[in-house]
Each structure stands twice: as C-alpha cells, then as structure tokens.
mmCIF file of C-alpha atoms in Angstrom:
data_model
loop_
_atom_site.group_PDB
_atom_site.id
_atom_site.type_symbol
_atom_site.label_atom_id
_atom_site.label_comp_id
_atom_site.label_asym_id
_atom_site.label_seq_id
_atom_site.Cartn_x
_atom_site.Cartn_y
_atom_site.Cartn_z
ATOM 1 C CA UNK E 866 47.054 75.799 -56.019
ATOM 2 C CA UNK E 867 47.383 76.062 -59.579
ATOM 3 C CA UNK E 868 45.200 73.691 -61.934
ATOM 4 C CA UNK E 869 47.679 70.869 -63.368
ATOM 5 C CA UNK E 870 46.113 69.262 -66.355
ATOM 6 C CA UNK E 871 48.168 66.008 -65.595
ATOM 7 C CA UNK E 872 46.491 65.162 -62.696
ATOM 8 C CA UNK E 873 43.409 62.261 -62.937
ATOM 9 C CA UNK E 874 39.978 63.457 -61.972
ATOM 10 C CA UNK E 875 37.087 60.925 -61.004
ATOM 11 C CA UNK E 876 33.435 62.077 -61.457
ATOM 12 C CA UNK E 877 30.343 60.036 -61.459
ATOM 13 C CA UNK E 878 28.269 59.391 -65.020
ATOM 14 C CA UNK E 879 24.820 60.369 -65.152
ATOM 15 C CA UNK E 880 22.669 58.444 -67.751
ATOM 16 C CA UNK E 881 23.885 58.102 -71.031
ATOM 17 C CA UNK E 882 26.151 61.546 -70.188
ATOM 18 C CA UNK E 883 29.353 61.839 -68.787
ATOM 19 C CA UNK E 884 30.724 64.618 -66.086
ATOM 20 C CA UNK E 885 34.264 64.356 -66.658
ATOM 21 C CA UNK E 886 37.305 62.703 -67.055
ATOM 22 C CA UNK E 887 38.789 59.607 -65.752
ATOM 23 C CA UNK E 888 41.477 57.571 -66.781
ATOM 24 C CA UNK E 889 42.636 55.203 -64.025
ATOM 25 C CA UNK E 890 43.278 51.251 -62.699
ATOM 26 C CA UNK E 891 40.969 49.564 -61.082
ATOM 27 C CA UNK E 892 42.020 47.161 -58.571
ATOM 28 C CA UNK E 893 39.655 44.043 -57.259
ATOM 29 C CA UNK E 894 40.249 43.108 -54.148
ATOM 30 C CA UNK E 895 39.812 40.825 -51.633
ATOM 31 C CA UNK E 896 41.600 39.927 -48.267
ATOM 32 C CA UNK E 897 40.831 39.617 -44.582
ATOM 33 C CA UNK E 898 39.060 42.465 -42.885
ATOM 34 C CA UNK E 899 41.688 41.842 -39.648
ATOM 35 C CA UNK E 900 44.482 44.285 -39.280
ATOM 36 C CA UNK E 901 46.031 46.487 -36.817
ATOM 37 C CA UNK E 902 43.718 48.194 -34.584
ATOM 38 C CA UNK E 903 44.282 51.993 -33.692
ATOM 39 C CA UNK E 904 43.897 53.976 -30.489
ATOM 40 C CA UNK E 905 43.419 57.817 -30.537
ATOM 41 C CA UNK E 906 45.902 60.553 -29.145
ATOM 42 C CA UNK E 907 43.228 60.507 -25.919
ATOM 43 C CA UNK E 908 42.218 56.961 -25.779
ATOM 44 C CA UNK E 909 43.858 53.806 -25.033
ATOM 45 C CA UNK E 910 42.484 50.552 -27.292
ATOM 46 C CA UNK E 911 44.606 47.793 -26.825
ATOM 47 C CA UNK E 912 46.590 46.593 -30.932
ATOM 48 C CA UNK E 913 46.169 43.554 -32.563
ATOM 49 C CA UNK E 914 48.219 42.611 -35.609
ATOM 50 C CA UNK E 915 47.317 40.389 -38.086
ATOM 51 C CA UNK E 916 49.101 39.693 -41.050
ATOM 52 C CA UNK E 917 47.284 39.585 -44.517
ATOM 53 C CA UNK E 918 47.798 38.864 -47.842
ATOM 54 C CA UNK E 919 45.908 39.457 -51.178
ATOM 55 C CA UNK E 920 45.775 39.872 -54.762
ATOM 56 C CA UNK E 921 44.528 42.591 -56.892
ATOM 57 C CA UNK E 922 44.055 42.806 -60.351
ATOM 58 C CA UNK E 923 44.014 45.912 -62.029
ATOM 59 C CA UNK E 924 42.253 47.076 -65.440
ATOM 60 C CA UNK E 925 41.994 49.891 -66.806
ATOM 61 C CA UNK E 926 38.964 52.060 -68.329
ATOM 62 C CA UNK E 927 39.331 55.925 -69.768
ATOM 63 C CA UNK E 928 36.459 57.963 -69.653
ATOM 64 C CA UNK E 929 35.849 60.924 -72.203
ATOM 65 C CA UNK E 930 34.718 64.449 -70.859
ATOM 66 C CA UNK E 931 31.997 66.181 -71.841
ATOM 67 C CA UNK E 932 30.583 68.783 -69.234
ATOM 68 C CA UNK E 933 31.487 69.162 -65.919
ATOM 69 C CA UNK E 934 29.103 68.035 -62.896
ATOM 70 C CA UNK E 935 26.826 70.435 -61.272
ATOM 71 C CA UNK E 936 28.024 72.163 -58.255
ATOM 72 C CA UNK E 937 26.264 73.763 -55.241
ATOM 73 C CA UNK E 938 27.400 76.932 -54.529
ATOM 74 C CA UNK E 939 27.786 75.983 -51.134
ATOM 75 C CA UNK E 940 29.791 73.099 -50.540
ATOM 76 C CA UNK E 941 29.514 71.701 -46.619
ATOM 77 C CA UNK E 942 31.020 68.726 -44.471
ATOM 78 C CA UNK E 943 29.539 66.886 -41.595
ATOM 79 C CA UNK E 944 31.753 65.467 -38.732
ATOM 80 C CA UNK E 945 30.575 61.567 -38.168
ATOM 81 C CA UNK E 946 31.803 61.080 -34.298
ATOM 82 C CA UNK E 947 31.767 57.847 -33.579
ATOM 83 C CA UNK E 948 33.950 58.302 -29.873
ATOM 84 C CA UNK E 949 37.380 58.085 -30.541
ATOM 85 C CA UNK E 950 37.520 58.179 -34.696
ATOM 86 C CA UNK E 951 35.535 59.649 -36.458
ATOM 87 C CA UNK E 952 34.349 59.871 -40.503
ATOM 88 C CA UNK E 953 33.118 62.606 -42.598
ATOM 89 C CA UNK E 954 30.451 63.716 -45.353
ATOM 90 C CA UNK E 955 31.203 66.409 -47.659
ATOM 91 C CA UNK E 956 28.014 67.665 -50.126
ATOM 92 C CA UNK E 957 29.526 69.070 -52.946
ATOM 93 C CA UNK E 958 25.933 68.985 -54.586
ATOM 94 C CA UNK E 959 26.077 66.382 -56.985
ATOM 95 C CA UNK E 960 26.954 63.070 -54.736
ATOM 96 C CA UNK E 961 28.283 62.806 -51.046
ATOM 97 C CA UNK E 962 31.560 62.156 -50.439
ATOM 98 C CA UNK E 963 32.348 59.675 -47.447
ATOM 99 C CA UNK E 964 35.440 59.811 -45.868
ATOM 100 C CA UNK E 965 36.273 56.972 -44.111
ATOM 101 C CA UNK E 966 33.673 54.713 -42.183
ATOM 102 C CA UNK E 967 35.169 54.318 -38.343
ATOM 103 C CA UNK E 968 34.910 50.709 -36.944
ATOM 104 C CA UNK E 969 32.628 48.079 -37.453
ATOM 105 C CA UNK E 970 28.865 49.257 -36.757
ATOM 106 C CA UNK E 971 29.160 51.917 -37.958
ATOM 107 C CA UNK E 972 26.799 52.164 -40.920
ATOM 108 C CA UNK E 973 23.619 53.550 -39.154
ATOM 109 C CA UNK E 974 25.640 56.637 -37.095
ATOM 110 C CA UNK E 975 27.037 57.489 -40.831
ATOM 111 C CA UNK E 976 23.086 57.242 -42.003
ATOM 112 C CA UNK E 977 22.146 59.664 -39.475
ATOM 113 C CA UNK E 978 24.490 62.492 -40.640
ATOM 114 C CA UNK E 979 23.354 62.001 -44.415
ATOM 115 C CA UNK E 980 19.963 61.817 -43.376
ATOM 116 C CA UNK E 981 20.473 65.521 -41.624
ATOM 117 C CA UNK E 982 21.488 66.443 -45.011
ATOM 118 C CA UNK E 983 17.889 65.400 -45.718
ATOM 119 C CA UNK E 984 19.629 62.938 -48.409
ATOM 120 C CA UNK E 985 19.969 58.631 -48.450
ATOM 121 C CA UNK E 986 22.079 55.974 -49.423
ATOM 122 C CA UNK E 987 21.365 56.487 -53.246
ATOM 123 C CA UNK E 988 22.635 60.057 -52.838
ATOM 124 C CA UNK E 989 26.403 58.675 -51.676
ATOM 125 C CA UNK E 990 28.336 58.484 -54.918
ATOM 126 C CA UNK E 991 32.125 58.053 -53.671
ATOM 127 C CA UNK E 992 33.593 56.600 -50.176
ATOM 128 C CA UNK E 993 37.206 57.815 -49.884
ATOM 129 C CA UNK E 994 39.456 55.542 -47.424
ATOM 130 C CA UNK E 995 42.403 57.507 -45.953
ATOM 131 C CA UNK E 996 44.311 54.170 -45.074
ATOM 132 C CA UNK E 997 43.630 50.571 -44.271
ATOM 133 C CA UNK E 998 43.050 50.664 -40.879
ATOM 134 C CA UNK E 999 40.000 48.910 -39.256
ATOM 135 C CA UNK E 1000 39.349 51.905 -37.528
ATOM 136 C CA UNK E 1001 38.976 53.858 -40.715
ATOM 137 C CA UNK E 1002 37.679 50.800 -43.072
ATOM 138 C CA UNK E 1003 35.990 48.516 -40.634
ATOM 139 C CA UNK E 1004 32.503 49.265 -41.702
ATOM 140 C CA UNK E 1005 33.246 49.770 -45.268
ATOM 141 C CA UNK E 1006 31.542 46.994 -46.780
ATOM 142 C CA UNK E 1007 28.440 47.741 -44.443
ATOM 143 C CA UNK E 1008 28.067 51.184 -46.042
ATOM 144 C CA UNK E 1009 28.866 49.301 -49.257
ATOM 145 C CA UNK E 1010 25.575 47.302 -49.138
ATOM 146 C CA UNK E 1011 23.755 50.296 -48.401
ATOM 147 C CA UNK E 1012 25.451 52.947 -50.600
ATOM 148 C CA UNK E 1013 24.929 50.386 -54.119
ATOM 149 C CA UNK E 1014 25.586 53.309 -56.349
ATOM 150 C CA UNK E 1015 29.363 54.321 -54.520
ATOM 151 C CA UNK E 1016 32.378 53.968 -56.247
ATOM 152 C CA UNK E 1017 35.389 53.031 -53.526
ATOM 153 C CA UNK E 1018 38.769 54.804 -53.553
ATOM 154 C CA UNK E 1019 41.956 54.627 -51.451
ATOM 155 C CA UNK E 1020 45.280 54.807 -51.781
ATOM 156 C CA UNK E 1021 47.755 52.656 -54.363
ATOM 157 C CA UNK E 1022 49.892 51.378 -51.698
ATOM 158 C CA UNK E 1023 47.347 50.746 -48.998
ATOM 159 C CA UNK E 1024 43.963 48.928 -51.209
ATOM 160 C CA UNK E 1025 45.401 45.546 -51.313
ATOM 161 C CA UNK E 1026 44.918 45.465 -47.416
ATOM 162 C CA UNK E 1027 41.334 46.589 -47.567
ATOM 163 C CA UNK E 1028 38.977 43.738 -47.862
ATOM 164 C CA UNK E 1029 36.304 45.613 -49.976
ATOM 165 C CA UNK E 1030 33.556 43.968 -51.434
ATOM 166 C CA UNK E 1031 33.450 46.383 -54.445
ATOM 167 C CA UNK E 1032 36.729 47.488 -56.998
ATOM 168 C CA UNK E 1033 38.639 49.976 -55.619
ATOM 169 C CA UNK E 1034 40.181 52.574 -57.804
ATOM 170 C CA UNK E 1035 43.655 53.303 -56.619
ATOM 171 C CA UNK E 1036 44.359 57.114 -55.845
ATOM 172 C CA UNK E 1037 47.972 58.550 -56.226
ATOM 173 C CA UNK E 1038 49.449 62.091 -55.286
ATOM 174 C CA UNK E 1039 47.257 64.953 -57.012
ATOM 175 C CA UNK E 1040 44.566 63.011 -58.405
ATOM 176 C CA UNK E 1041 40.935 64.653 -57.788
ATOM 177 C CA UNK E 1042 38.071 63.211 -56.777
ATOM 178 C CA UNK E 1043 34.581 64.794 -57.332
ATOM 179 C CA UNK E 1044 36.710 68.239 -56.443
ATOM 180 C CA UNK E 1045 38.684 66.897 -53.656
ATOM 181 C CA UNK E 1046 42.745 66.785 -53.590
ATOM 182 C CA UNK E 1047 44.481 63.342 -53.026
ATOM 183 C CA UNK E 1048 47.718 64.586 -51.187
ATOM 184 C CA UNK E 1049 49.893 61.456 -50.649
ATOM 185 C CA UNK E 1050 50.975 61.480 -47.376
ATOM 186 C CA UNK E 1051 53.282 57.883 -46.079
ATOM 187 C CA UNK E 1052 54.622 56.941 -43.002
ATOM 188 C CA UNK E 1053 51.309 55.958 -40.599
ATOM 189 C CA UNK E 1054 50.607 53.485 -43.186
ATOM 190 C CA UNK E 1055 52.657 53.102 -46.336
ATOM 191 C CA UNK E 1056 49.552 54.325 -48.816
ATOM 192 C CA UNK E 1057 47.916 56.623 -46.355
ATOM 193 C CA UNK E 1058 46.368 59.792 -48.518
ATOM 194 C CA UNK E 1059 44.855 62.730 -47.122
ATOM 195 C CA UNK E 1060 42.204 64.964 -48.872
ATOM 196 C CA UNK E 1061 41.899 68.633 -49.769
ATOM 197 C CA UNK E 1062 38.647 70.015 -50.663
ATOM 198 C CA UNK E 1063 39.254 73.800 -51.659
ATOM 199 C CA UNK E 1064 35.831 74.710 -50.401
ATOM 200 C CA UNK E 1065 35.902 73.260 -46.951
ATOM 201 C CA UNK E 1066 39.057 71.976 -45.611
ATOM 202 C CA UNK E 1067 41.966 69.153 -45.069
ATOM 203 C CA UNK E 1068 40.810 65.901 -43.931
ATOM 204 C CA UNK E 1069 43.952 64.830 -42.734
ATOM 205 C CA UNK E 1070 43.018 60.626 -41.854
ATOM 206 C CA UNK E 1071 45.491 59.380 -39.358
ATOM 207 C CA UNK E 1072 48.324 61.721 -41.183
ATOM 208 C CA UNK E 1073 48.180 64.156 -38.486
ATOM 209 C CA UNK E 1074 45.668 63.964 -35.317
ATOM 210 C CA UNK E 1075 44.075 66.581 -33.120
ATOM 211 C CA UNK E 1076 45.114 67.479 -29.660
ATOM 212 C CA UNK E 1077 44.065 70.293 -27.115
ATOM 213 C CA UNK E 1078 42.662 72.545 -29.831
ATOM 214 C CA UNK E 1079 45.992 72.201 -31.729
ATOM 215 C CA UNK E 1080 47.640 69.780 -33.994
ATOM 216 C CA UNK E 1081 49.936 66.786 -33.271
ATOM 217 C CA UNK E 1082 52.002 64.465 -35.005
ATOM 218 C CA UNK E 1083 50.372 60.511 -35.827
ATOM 219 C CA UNK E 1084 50.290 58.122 -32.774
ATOM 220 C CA UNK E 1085 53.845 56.282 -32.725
ATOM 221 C CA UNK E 1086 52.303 53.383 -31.458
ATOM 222 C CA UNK E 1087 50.407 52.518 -35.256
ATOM 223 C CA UNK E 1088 52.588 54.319 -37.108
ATOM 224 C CA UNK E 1089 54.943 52.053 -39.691
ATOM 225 C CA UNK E 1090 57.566 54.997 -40.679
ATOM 226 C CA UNK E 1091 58.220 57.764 -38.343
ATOM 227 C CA UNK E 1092 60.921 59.623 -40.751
ATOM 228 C CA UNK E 1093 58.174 59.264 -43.622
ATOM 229 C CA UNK E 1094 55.182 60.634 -41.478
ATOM 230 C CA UNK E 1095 57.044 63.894 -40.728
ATOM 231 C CA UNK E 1096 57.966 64.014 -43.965
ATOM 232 C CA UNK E 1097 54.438 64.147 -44.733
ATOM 233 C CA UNK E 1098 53.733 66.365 -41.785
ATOM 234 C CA UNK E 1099 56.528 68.842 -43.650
ATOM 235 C CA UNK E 1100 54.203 68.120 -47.091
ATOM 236 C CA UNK E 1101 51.458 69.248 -45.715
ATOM 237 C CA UNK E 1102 52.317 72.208 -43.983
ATOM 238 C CA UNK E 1103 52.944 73.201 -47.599
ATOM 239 C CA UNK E 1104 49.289 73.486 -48.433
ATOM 240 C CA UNK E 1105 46.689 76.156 -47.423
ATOM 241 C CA UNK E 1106 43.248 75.627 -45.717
ATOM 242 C CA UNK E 1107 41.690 76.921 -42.473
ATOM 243 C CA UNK E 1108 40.090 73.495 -40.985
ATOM 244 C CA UNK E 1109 41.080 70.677 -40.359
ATOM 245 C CA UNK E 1110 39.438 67.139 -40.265
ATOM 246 C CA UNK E 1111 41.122 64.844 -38.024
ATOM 247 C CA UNK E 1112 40.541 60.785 -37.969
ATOM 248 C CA UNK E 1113 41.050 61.191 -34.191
ATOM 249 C CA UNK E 1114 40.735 64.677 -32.433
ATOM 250 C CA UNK E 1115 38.380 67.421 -32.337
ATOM 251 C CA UNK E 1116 38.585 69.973 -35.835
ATOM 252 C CA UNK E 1117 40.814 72.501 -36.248
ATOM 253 C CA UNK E 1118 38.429 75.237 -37.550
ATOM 254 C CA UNK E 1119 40.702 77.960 -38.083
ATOM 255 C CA UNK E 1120 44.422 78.676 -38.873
ATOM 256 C CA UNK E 1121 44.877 75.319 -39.526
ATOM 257 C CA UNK E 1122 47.797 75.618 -42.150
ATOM 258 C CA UNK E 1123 49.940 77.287 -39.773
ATOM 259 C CA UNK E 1124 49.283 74.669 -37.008
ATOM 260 C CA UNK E 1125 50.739 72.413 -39.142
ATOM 261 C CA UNK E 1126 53.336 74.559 -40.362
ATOM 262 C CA UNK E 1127 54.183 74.941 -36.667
ATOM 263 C CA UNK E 1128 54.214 71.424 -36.104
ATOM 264 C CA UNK E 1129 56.446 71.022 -38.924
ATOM 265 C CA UNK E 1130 58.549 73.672 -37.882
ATOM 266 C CA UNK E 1131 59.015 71.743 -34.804
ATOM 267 C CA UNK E 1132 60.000 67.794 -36.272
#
C-alpha cells in the first residue's frame, strides 16, 4: 500500500528523544469488566450479556518527530494459544506489540511467549485490543500491572466498553502503530479493528475466524451487525498478506489474501 502522510502514527519516546509522530485523543476510561462472552467457530461457551455504561474523557497531546525508531531487520510474531482464543506478540525490535490478552488468567501464558523471545514485561511497549470482548480484553489490566511501561490502544467506537486501568488512545481506520496498520473493520462489534503488519501478516481479531485450514466469516452468535461484518470481510479481502492471525482458529500461513477474497467472493 502506498504511504499516506495523513494517517496518525504512534511510536514510543525514548529519554529525552522522540521516535516519531503522534497526534491523537486520549480517552480515560473506566467501566465494568462484564460483557458478552464469546465462543469459537469449534467450541461451544455458553453468552452472558451485561449491559455497561461509561464515560471517557478525551485530551489531546501532539508529539513532534525527530528520527524514526530502530527496526530489526527481522520482524517476527508469536501465537499466544490459550484453547479456544488466542493473543499474539509481534517483535518489531524496538518494543513488543501485544495483541489482545484472551480471558482472564491469562497474564502468565502471555509471559511465557515473551520470555521465549528471551525479553520481559519492561520490553512490552504497546497492547493493541481488537474489540471489547472479554475474551480478547479480559486479562488486560493483569498484563497492565505487569507491562508498567505499555501504552493501551483499541478502537474509537469500542474503548468506552473496555474497563482499562490505563488511558487508552483511540485508533481509527489507517492509523499506524509502531509499523502496524489499523484497518477498521465493524459489524462483530461496532469498533472492532484489525491489524496489518507489512512484515508478518493480518491479525484479523474476531473480524474473520479460522476454520479447517481455511477462512470463515465471524460467529453469528456474538456478532452485532451481520451486513457490516461482510462488509468488512469485502474490506479486507482488499488488502494483501500471506498469514493470517485469527482470535479463534488455527493461522492461515499462506495465501491468505485470497482466502479472504474467496470468502468475500462468496457473501
């Protein structure tokens, strides 16, 4: 994809130095950490809905670029499986990226995979949240405590139901964080984003889910706006990338683009 100099990009400070550029909103949150509870495509978990309200307040900083942050030539992800969701780590060299953080408890099956990265908590600079679902944000706060130097990011239209103990900066279509692609994608929840790092892959959330080595539409069942999630389906079908990360369902870890173009092809 071509580079658009409109969209926002997030990087971590270092010192008295800055990496890049940031202009955004910051929105402080707080609400319940109930919601509706998600099975996968293969498992059955009974739903519970619980209806929340909250807040937020938004500010607003802007950050001036100097340099740009130090890459590793090699950038890698690690799948977090924690049975029937799963989270991700991404090492783009200068600060993990986690994606998502599964249900409650968690914390110490995401320390495991950083620790095979021979890295800790301190190293974990940004935790992405596809959407608001417990199932994707119920240990949040738990990796919070432990990763003290993480900024927290999710979607505009889906951070007021996240009951985060730290500000979360609110992520809109084509904004970049730390190298990764926000790609808006509605319909399973109304703020739900997927992520496109160039180097590795999609990591798709709950927008699409994984299904006999192939690629399948969300689960109806959770899913607030059918018409909207093929829509994004269509979206993202649009995009190129050869894996795919799925919140639920094992990776697609080649010709994933034209699964989903398939898939769309199909709606």
């Amino acid at each position: 994809m071509e580079y658009d100099p409109g969209r926002r990009r997030f990087l971590k400070t270092a010192g008295m130095g800055v990496f890049g550029v940031a202009i955004f909103g910051v929105a402080i949150v707080s609400c319940s950490d109930e919601g509706t509870s998600e099975a996968s495509t293969s498992s059955t978990q009974p739903s519970s809905t619980t209806t929340t309200s909250a807040a937020a307040t938004t500010t607003t900083a802007t950050v001036v670029s100097t340099t740009a942050p130090p890459i590793t030539d090699v950038v890698t992800s690690k799948r977090v499986d924690l049975g029937f969701v799963s989270a991700y780590i991404v090492d783009r060299g200068d600060g993990l990226v986690v994606v998502d953080t599964g249900v409650g408890g968690s914390a110490a099956a995401i320390q495991a995979v950083i620790e095979e990265y021979g890295r800790s908590w301190a190293d974990v600079g940004y935790v992405i949240a596809t959407h608001d679902h417990p199932d994707h944000v119920g240990s949040l706060n738990a990796v919070l405590a432990l990763a003290t130097d993480a900024d927290v990011f999710a979607g505009s239209l889906d951070a007021a139901g996240i009951g985060s103990d730290r500000p979360i900066t609110q992520l809109s279509d084509g904004d970049v964080v730390n190298g990764v692609e926000v790609i808006a994608t509605p319909g399973h929840t109304k703020g739900h984003i997927s992520l496109l790092d160039p180097d590795v892959g999609l990591f798709s959330g709950d927008a699409i889910n994984g299904a006999d080595g192939g690629v399948i539409g969300p689960n109806p069942r959770f899913t607030s706006d059918l018409a909207a999630a093929d829509a994004s389906v269509v979206k993202l079908a649009t995009y190129t990338y050869e894996q795919i990360f799925f919140g639920h369902g094992e990776p697609v870890l080649t010709g994933g683009s034209a699964a989903v173009k398939k898939l769309a092809d199909s709606l």
